[in-house]
């Protein structure tokens, strides 16, 4: 058509000036400028043939058109011309770009036609370059200038215009690499201008190349750089046929990108780090072209040095290794292309090729790298950065297995990759999940691979590199906050590194940073285990000659002794052995240490100096107002003293008490001397007294050993003896400081807490040792009396100065401490000491006003308050502590005297208590206290309420209900923290669910009863968020209900019946965990399985907060019930009925009760508990529930539920044969109604030997069983026949064993049936299924009586039935749960058979479904999926807005003349599929009824971005007739895809090159009116009955047939 238009114009006139002038007049449009371009091309062709006329007129006319029309037009086409108002709208983007391209092409033709004379091209280029530089950063201002330069650039002279070419190239490169500002101009510069300049001259190409390979800044933009490189690929990577002496006109050879290391680094950055797929595609294209060009040229090539002296080049080529190199790069590009798909099922078969890449990249002779390892790491980086977590896990796992069985050469890139991308990927917790089929608690496969990998890799490193690598590895661990699971396995891997001397002081400091990272997690057990592994790592990796004992001790103090480094654990023993082995090797401390510590290196000398220095107070720390010392120093002293004592003890072959005593006294002499002076020397520096008491307290808390070695410890008694020798002095000091108003500052409140802690520790120690005359106990009365005097004198009307208020707070805290000590000692009768004035003292204590506020000091002193101790708590915290201590005292008083002072008038109590006259007022005061106290100070109030509510519940129920409500609101708003939430929850449960409270509430059935039930349900709901809440509740209640009442009756058990819903919910409790929750539980189980090998298991108390322990508690409670007691029996029967009702209410439809769903789990738990309760069932109760149990057998439940139901029926029939008739009635229903549910009862028949073992007369039962089994053996359903035959086989075997001959005619039929199934040919599925069902555990190994135990019910059977591991309760959990006694119930714990050794079989019940295993892994697949990328030898272009034909050409994509018209199609799915099909097979365009369909999600899901690479034309259905006529006029054959009377079969039709396919509507096809307009109708031959194909499928078949015919024609023409 273009040629016809140009000929028509030349036919009107041969004058070029007139023709060109006519086209230049009028409004500029894309069509007009394109016509101008076609005419210029036609004139240029005639001039080249010498047939054109006009002489000099044509060049002159071309110059006039360029200068007078095209250049001004390009200037006007800016997005917003200079000087235009901002309100002027910019021209539409798409028409403007079309006009811009046409004008540029016409200008290029003018430049060629201008020929000699003034250098038009140079002049235009100079002008455009100036505009380009001036428009830098302007929005859209540079696009026109770039078009001009792209048009005239090829016309510039290589030699004469070399400087201009260089300047233009530099400006264009800067614009292309900027990546911001005018995106359109940057794309044009990269895609059009730079390739044109490169072809114009070597100077421009060299300038561009120099800019591309110049050293980049800290943030190089790899995307724009690769865009330019791919556009210049034909010039930088020329093939032999492309003219590889590519100086392009100046005689100098152009650059060869293959020899430049920066080029390859840019390619690698694009492969590994680029976020967009297009940049990665460009990088793969450049790599592929470089490999193909190298193979075609056959010339050796080596990249310049990559910075490594002996390392391989980034790229090299040799003809001798051509085949190996081609195979390497082919596999490499295949892997990188496959990773773009992000589909693990496609990628996984390709991964073995990565192993072959490593094999071919390492020399077998020298063991060195032949190909640079950074290429392999690019693959792993792509995998690790994938959004698909499964793919990322595969990448991590594959890399960690590299060093298993082979030793790769060392490379700095591998170490950098490990420290960087690999560790970043390892921070994802989901990577550490178990593999399918692994048992819970078996450990993470990836964690194990990480251990093996790190140990192997570090072992390969030379000694000079180990230190730096491990230091960087540890610093990376400390550079971020890790989740609990990754930091645990990284620490474990670090601990598995073989022993070496790699870490110095800096390494120890980095390990301390990692320890701080572990503290960020709330998972205490995981945190403790990680600390244990880090200590192991330190002992393995530290270079003892480079670190001092000061460095070691500073590291040890970073460990939490209550979580990891506990005395008496195996970790403590290993640390002692390590210190003993290296004691003489430690280096000296650094110069910044103290003089005393610098001169010592042995452990004993260091500890002595440490203690001495700790007790020495510098001059600037003296004074009465100095702050409390840091506790860390005291903990360090205590830790190192005990370590040194134990190290010395391990030096002797046998334990020597005298030696240990001497060593301990040697270390503690300075401390004991200071403690001995406390009571007599009033002038000791305050700092020294504080440090002495801190060290004393730290020693007493750290010394008690943990674990099994505690009874044999000799150090603890010796330490206690030494401490008690100074107890007199310490006690006198404490009494003086607390009772004589010596504490008067805010800092002294911290000292008060220290003194009271020492007092409590000494009093407790005296109680443990049974020392009635201990000094600590003798100061109880004086301290109490002094505190009361201070408190009584505080209300004398004096001004509340800071000193007075502090002393008041100290007195109240001391009084609370005295009450706690007396309460603790009151549990030891031989130590209980009641002072003579106990009565008056209790009265004075009761007379104290409740909730009395501690007033703030005067304003002038309050300012000094904050200046004095910035770290001290604010006054509000002090006041809250004051109220807290009041309620702690009152709690002690209420426990000692349950009845409060009399409230009647004239009571003989002097003074009269102002706020404690009645329990009700006291309870109201408690409610007021809860409103002002912080959440961590409410426990004493809860304890008082526990004592008050039972007295008031019957008479003042509303106040008690308010107390329940306020307390619950406090609990429900607390965060799940270890130090606050759980103590408060425990006190709350003891208060609300007190035995007396529950009894009274159930008796009156008022508001309190329903409030308690409401709170109970809310606590159960809270357990789904805060694991362990329900555990605290059910444990407390079960313990309380099993404790006898004071009168010896089981009165408290009545609460169990009133609140049986609690036990019911506990029996079926357990939410479906999220994946992250399951991972945490799995890792915790893994750590617990390590036992004493992990010190965290010994040190950390098992809180039993796992959800399993709720059911464990409930089951143990039920096992302890004695059904010979009427109350217990009634409770068991009531619970069983409620369980059956709950099971019936659970939805049982397949759509909701899927395998391992919450409904499935609840029903499973119901039947587990019913089996536990079964021994308590008698015949009367079974008669009440037998129908419900049998009805459950007809329910289409999951396989595990069927096993429990069958087991229950077997036990019932075995124990109560009276129910045989009801069992036989189950077989009387019609087969259509029973379906496969009859299999449940047939399974029961297979255990007929167990059922009938107690019958004296078995003949009738056996005969009836044989008849039933034989009857169902002829069922139409295959599964029913199998179950019936198994039952028949079992019962018949029982008859033969007992030699029953009364069966008569049944014998032949039975033997024939069994013989037939046994003789089934072995090749069919029937034979396999028969063998599988016989081998199934329920029929082959399970014994209903011998396997009746907790282990089978809760662990073995769920495991064999295929339940998720969350439902397996290991039997050791029942043993570990010691809150309830085990007792001697009817149920055993352990199974007596070999059932626990079995594995789940491959046969399941009818409704369980089949399981599909993973395909067998192959070392390397012979064929894999490969997506076709039609690149050929051209670079992919970045600008999606370029013309589709231009983009297709850039991609090397062949464009046909086929147009597909889909305007009649309505559904977006069909349109999306057609769009994808048309793009794949190279159609010219797809015509749709509305372009709005492109934004439809269904369209996009099917098209997968094909609309970006295929022209879409909008032609609405009413316009189709005109559109078809237009295309017919253009030479197209209009083909309808329709079945008509005259249609041609597709197999017989030959498509013309210019074909237009018209597709019909999904329902109505092509309208009759349009059929008349078609040139031909083509139909697809059919063999089936269905009338037609889907329209997308039909269109795809015809498009492929068209493409196939065109390919054959081209192949024939080329041949």
mmCIF file with all atom_site columns, C-alpha atoms in Angstrom, residues 1332-1442:
data_model
loop_
_atom_site.group_PDB
_atom_site.id
_atom_site.type_symbol
_atom_site.label_atom_id
_atom_site.label_alt_id
_atom_site.label_comp_id
_atom_site.label_asym_id
_atom_site.label_entity_id
_atom_site.label_seq_id
_atom_site.pdbx_PDB_ins_code
_atom_site.Cartn_x
_atom_site.Cartn_y
_atom_site.Cartn_z
_atom_site.occupancy
_atom_site.B_iso_or_equiv
_atom_site.pdbx_formal_charge
_atom_site.auth_seq_id
_atom_site.auth_comp_id
_atom_site.auth_asym_id
_atom_site.auth_atom_id
_atom_site.pdbx_PDB_model_num
ATOM 1   C CA . UNK A 1 1332 ? -2.749  -54.776 51.273 1.00 0.00 ? 1332 UNK A CA 1
ATOM 2   C CA . UNK A 1 1333 ? -5.910  -54.931 53.368 1.00 0.00 ? 1333 UNK A CA 1
ATOM 3   C CA . UNK A 1 1334 ? -4.754  -58.147 55.017 1.00 0.00 ? 1334 UNK A CA 1
ATOM 4   C CA . UNK A 1 1335 ? -1.462  -56.473 55.933 1.00 0.00 ? 1335 UNK A CA 1
ATOM 5   C CA . UNK A 1 1336 ? -3.195  -53.393 57.314 1.00 0.00 ? 1336 UNK A CA 1
ATOM 6   C CA . UNK A 1 1337 ? -2.394  -52.785 60.983 1.00 0.00 ? 1337 UNK A CA 1
ATOM 7   C CA . UNK A 1 1338 ? -6.033  -52.836 62.129 1.00 0.00 ? 1338 UNK A CA 1
ATOM 8   C CA . UNK A 1 1339 ? -6.513  -56.375 60.833 1.00 0.00 ? 1339 UNK A CA 1
ATOM 9   C CA . UNK A 1 1340 ? -3.003  -57.810 61.082 1.00 0.00 ? 1340 UNK A CA 1
ATOM 10  C CA . UNK A 1 1341 ? -1.430  -56.368 64.267 1.00 0.00 ? 1341 UNK A CA 1
ATOM 11  C CA . UNK A 1 1342 ? -3.945  -54.468 66.338 1.00 0.00 ? 1342 UNK A CA 1
ATOM 12  C CA . UNK A 1 1343 ? -5.389  -56.260 69.365 1.00 0.00 ? 1343 UNK A CA 1
ATOM 13  C CA . UNK A 1 1344 ? -8.347  -54.416 70.976 1.00 0.00 ? 1344 UNK A CA 1
ATOM 14  C CA . UNK A 1 1345 ? -7.535  -55.659 74.485 1.00 0.00 ? 1345 UNK A CA 1
ATOM 15  C CA . UNK A 1 1346 ? -3.764  -55.904 74.681 1.00 0.00 ? 1346 UNK A CA 1
ATOM 16  C CA . UNK A 1 1347 ? -3.398  -52.543 72.920 1.00 0.00 ? 1347 UNK A CA 1
ATOM 17  C CA . UNK A 1 1348 ? -5.921  -50.835 75.181 1.00 0.00 ? 1348 UNK A CA 1
ATOM 18  C CA . UNK A 1 1349 ? -3.673  -48.159 76.699 1.00 0.00 ? 1349 UNK A CA 1
ATOM 19  C CA . UNK A 1 1350 ? -3.041  -44.418 76.560 1.00 0.00 ? 1350 UNK A CA 1
ATOM 20  C CA . UNK A 1 1351 ? -0.132  -44.773 74.166 1.00 0.00 ? 1351 UNK A CA 1
ATOM 21  C CA . UNK A 1 1352 ? -2.257  -46.541 71.556 1.00 0.00 ? 1352 UNK A CA 1
ATOM 22  C CA . UNK A 1 1353 ? -5.200  -44.176 71.948 1.00 0.00 ? 1353 UNK A CA 1
ATOM 23  C CA . UNK A 1 1354 ? -3.289  -40.893 71.810 1.00 0.00 ? 1354 UNK A CA 1
ATOM 24  C CA . UNK A 1 1355 ? -0.125  -41.626 69.843 1.00 0.00 ? 1355 UNK A CA 1
ATOM 25  C CA . UNK A 1 1356 ? 0.070   -44.925 67.985 1.00 0.00 ? 1356 UNK A CA 1
ATOM 26  C CA . UNK A 1 1357 ? -3.350  -45.016 66.394 1.00 0.00 ? 1357 UNK A CA 1
ATOM 27  C CA . UNK A 1 1358 ? -3.347  -41.322 65.304 1.00 0.00 ? 1358 UNK A CA 1
ATOM 28  C CA . UNK A 1 1359 ? 0.059   -41.889 63.750 1.00 0.00 ? 1359 UNK A CA 1
ATOM 29  C CA . UNK A 1 1360 ? -0.964  -45.045 61.913 1.00 0.00 ? 1360 UNK A CA 1
ATOM 30  C CA . UNK A 1 1361 ? -4.227  -43.429 60.806 1.00 0.00 ? 1361 UNK A CA 1
ATOM 31  C CA . UNK A 1 1362 ? -2.400  -40.581 59.099 1.00 0.00 ? 1362 UNK A CA 1
ATOM 32  C CA . UNK A 1 1363 ? -3.440  -37.731 61.387 1.00 0.00 ? 1363 UNK A CA 1
ATOM 33  C CA . UNK A 1 1364 ? -1.292  -34.637 61.366 1.00 0.00 ? 1364 UNK A CA 1
ATOM 34  C CA . UNK A 1 1365 ? 1.401   -34.744 64.025 1.00 0.00 ? 1365 UNK A CA 1
ATOM 35  C CA . UNK A 1 1366 ? -0.270  -31.981 66.013 1.00 0.00 ? 1366 UNK A CA 1
ATOM 36  C CA . UNK A 1 1367 ? -2.690  -34.695 67.158 1.00 0.00 ? 1367 UNK A CA 1
ATOM 37  C CA . UNK A 1 1368 ? -0.043  -37.124 68.364 1.00 0.00 ? 1368 UNK A CA 1
ATOM 38  C CA . UNK A 1 1369 ? 0.400   -36.941 72.131 1.00 0.00 ? 1369 UNK A CA 1
ATOM 39  C CA . UNK A 1 1370 ? 3.592   -38.739 73.122 1.00 0.00 ? 1370 UNK A CA 1
ATOM 40  C CA . UNK A 1 1371 ? 3.222   -40.922 76.161 1.00 0.00 ? 1371 UNK A CA 1
ATOM 41  C CA . UNK A 1 1372 ? 6.076   -39.160 77.951 1.00 0.00 ? 1372 UNK A CA 1
ATOM 42  C CA . UNK A 1 1373 ? 3.894   -36.047 78.174 1.00 0.00 ? 1373 UNK A CA 1
ATOM 43  C CA . UNK A 1 1374 ? 1.610   -37.956 80.534 1.00 0.00 ? 1374 UNK A CA 1
ATOM 44  C CA . UNK A 1 1375 ? 4.605   -38.891 82.671 1.00 0.00 ? 1375 UNK A CA 1
ATOM 45  C CA . UNK A 1 1376 ? 6.043   -35.357 82.609 1.00 0.00 ? 1376 UNK A CA 1
ATOM 46  C CA . UNK A 1 1377 ? 2.746   -33.844 83.719 1.00 0.00 ? 1377 UNK A CA 1
ATOM 47  C CA . UNK A 1 1378 ? 3.249   -34.189 87.454 1.00 0.00 ? 1378 UNK A CA 1
ATOM 48  C CA . UNK A 1 1379 ? 0.663   -31.629 88.581 1.00 0.00 ? 1379 UNK A CA 1
ATOM 49  C CA . UNK A 1 1380 ? -1.689  -34.594 88.928 1.00 0.00 ? 1380 UNK A CA 1
ATOM 50  C CA . UNK A 1 1381 ? -0.612  -38.002 90.263 1.00 0.00 ? 1381 UNK A CA 1
ATOM 51  C CA . UNK A 1 1382 ? -0.468  -40.881 87.847 1.00 0.00 ? 1382 UNK A CA 1
ATOM 52  C CA . UNK A 1 1383 ? -2.496  -43.219 90.051 1.00 0.00 ? 1383 UNK A CA 1
ATOM 53  C CA . UNK A 1 1384 ? -3.404  -46.798 89.318 1.00 0.00 ? 1384 UNK A CA 1
ATOM 54  C CA . UNK A 1 1385 ? -6.279  -46.424 86.928 1.00 0.00 ? 1385 UNK A CA 1
ATOM 55  C CA . UNK A 1 1386 ? -7.818  -48.979 84.642 1.00 0.00 ? 1386 UNK A CA 1
ATOM 56  C CA . UNK A 1 1387 ? -5.728  -47.775 81.685 1.00 0.00 ? 1387 UNK A CA 1
ATOM 57  C CA . UNK A 1 1388 ? -2.088  -48.645 81.201 1.00 0.00 ? 1388 UNK A CA 1
ATOM 58  C CA . UNK A 1 1389 ? 0.287   -46.062 79.822 1.00 0.00 ? 1389 UNK A CA 1
ATOM 59  C CA . UNK A 1 1390 ? 2.438   -48.127 77.459 1.00 0.00 ? 1390 UNK A CA 1
ATOM 60  C CA . UNK A 1 1391 ? 1.399   -50.576 74.801 1.00 0.00 ? 1391 UNK A CA 1
ATOM 61  C CA . UNK A 1 1392 ? 2.287   -54.202 75.475 1.00 0.00 ? 1392 UNK A CA 1
ATOM 62  C CA . UNK A 1 1393 ? 2.491   -55.177 71.800 1.00 0.00 ? 1393 UNK A CA 1
ATOM 63  C CA . UNK A 1 1394 ? 4.729   -54.308 68.861 1.00 0.00 ? 1394 UNK A CA 1
ATOM 64  C CA . UNK A 1 1395 ? 2.150   -51.955 67.418 1.00 0.00 ? 1395 UNK A CA 1
ATOM 65  C CA . UNK A 1 1396 ? 4.355   -48.928 68.122 1.00 0.00 ? 1396 UNK A CA 1
ATOM 66  C CA . UNK A 1 1397 ? 6.999   -50.307 65.747 1.00 0.00 ? 1397 UNK A CA 1
ATOM 67  C CA . UNK A 1 1398 ? 4.659   -50.285 62.753 1.00 0.00 ? 1398 UNK A CA 1
ATOM 68  C CA . UNK A 1 1399 ? 4.582   -47.607 60.081 1.00 0.00 ? 1399 UNK A CA 1
ATOM 69  C CA . UNK A 1 1400 ? 1.462   -46.270 58.389 1.00 0.00 ? 1400 UNK A CA 1
ATOM 70  C CA . UNK A 1 1401 ? 0.384   -48.585 55.597 1.00 0.00 ? 1401 UNK A CA 1
ATOM 71  C CA . UNK A 1 1402 ? -0.768  -47.619 52.126 1.00 0.00 ? 1402 UNK A CA 1
ATOM 72  C CA . UNK A 1 1403 ? -4.306  -48.923 52.677 1.00 0.00 ? 1403 UNK A CA 1
ATOM 73  C CA . UNK A 1 1404 ? -6.853  -46.538 54.134 1.00 0.00 ? 1404 UNK A CA 1
ATOM 74  C CA . UNK A 1 1405 ? -10.550 -46.626 54.757 1.00 0.00 ? 1405 UNK A CA 1
ATOM 75  C CA . UNK A 1 1406 ? -12.793 -45.963 51.812 1.00 0.00 ? 1406 UNK A CA 1
ATOM 76  C CA . UNK A 1 1407 ? -13.177 -42.233 52.514 1.00 0.00 ? 1407 UNK A CA 1
ATOM 77  C CA . UNK A 1 1408 ? -9.593  -41.485 53.520 1.00 0.00 ? 1408 UNK A CA 1
ATOM 78  C CA . UNK A 1 1409 ? -8.348  -40.850 50.020 1.00 0.00 ? 1409 UNK A CA 1
ATOM 79  C CA . UNK A 1 1410 ? -5.125  -41.845 48.383 1.00 0.00 ? 1410 UNK A CA 1
ATOM 80  C CA . UNK A 1 1411 ? -1.755  -40.340 49.113 1.00 0.00 ? 1411 UNK A CA 1
ATOM 81  C CA . UNK A 1 1412 ? 0.611   -39.367 46.402 1.00 0.00 ? 1412 UNK A CA 1
ATOM 82  C CA . UNK A 1 1413 ? 4.298   -39.551 47.075 1.00 0.00 ? 1413 UNK A CA 1
ATOM 83  C CA . UNK A 1 1414 ? 6.944   -37.514 45.458 1.00 0.00 ? 1414 UNK A CA 1
ATOM 84  C CA . UNK A 1 1415 ? 8.450   -38.766 42.273 1.00 0.00 ? 1415 UNK A CA 1
ATOM 85  C CA . UNK A 1 1416 ? 11.748  -40.497 42.567 1.00 0.00 ? 1416 UNK A CA 1
ATOM 86  C CA . UNK A 1 1417 ? 14.587  -38.087 42.316 1.00 0.00 ? 1417 UNK A CA 1
ATOM 87  C CA . UNK A 1 1418 ? 16.976  -38.537 39.449 1.00 0.00 ? 1418 UNK A CA 1
ATOM 88  C CA . UNK A 1 1419 ? 20.591  -37.508 39.315 1.00 0.00 ? 1419 UNK A CA 1
ATOM 89  C CA . UNK A 1 1420 ? 20.018  -35.564 36.102 1.00 0.00 ? 1420 UNK A CA 1
ATOM 90  C CA . UNK A 1 1421 ? 16.906  -35.642 33.958 1.00 0.00 ? 1421 UNK A CA 1
ATOM 91  C CA . UNK A 1 1422 ? 17.368  -36.494 30.337 1.00 0.00 ? 1422 UNK A CA 1
ATOM 92  C CA . UNK A 1 1423 ? 14.823  -33.932 29.223 1.00 0.00 ? 1423 UNK A CA 1
ATOM 93  C CA . UNK A 1 1424 ? 13.332  -30.925 30.981 1.00 0.00 ? 1424 UNK A CA 1
ATOM 94  C CA . UNK A 1 1425 ? 10.858  -28.188 30.200 1.00 0.00 ? 1425 UNK A CA 1
ATOM 95  C CA . UNK A 1 1426 ? 12.280  -25.220 28.328 1.00 0.00 ? 1426 UNK A CA 1
ATOM 96  C CA . UNK A 1 1427 ? 10.317  -22.101 27.519 1.00 0.00 ? 1427 UNK A CA 1
ATOM 97  C CA . UNK A 1 1428 ? 10.831  -20.766 23.997 1.00 0.00 ? 1428 UNK A CA 1
ATOM 98  C CA . UNK A 1 1429 ? 12.325  -17.267 23.934 1.00 0.00 ? 1429 UNK A CA 1
ATOM 99  C CA . UNK A 1 1430 ? 12.314  -15.927 20.310 1.00 0.00 ? 1430 UNK A CA 1
ATOM 100 C CA . UNK A 1 1431 ? 15.450  -13.799 20.606 1.00 0.00 ? 1431 UNK A CA 1
ATOM 101 C CA . UNK A 1 1432 ? 17.490  -14.938 17.636 1.00 0.00 ? 1432 UNK A CA 1
ATOM 102 C CA . UNK A 1 1433 ? 20.355  -12.459 17.460 1.00 0.00 ? 1433 UNK A CA 1
ATOM 103 C CA . UNK A 1 1434 ? 18.583  -9.271  18.476 1.00 0.00 ? 1434 UNK A CA 1
ATOM 104 C CA . UNK A 1 1435 ? 18.301  -7.600  21.855 1.00 0.00 ? 1435 UNK A CA 1
ATOM 105 C CA . UNK A 1 1436 ? 15.019  -7.293  23.753 1.00 0.00 ? 1436 UNK A CA 1
ATOM 106 C CA . UNK A 1 1437 ? 13.900  -3.690  23.821 1.00 0.00 ? 1437 UNK A CA 1
ATOM 107 C CA . UNK A 1 1438 ? 12.803  -1.940  26.979 1.00 0.00 ? 1438 UNK A CA 1
ATOM 108 C CA . UNK A 1 1439 ? 10.235  0.504   25.653 1.00 0.00 ? 1439 UNK A CA 1
ATOM 109 C CA . UNK A 1 1440 ? 6.875   -1.195  25.629 1.00 0.00 ? 1440 UNK A CA 1
ATOM 110 C CA . UNK A 1 1441 ? 5.394   1.854   23.955 1.00 0.00 ? 1441 UNK A CA 1
ATOM 111 C CA . UNK A 1 1442 ? 7.387   1.449   20.751 1.00 0.00 ? 1442 UNK A CA 1
#
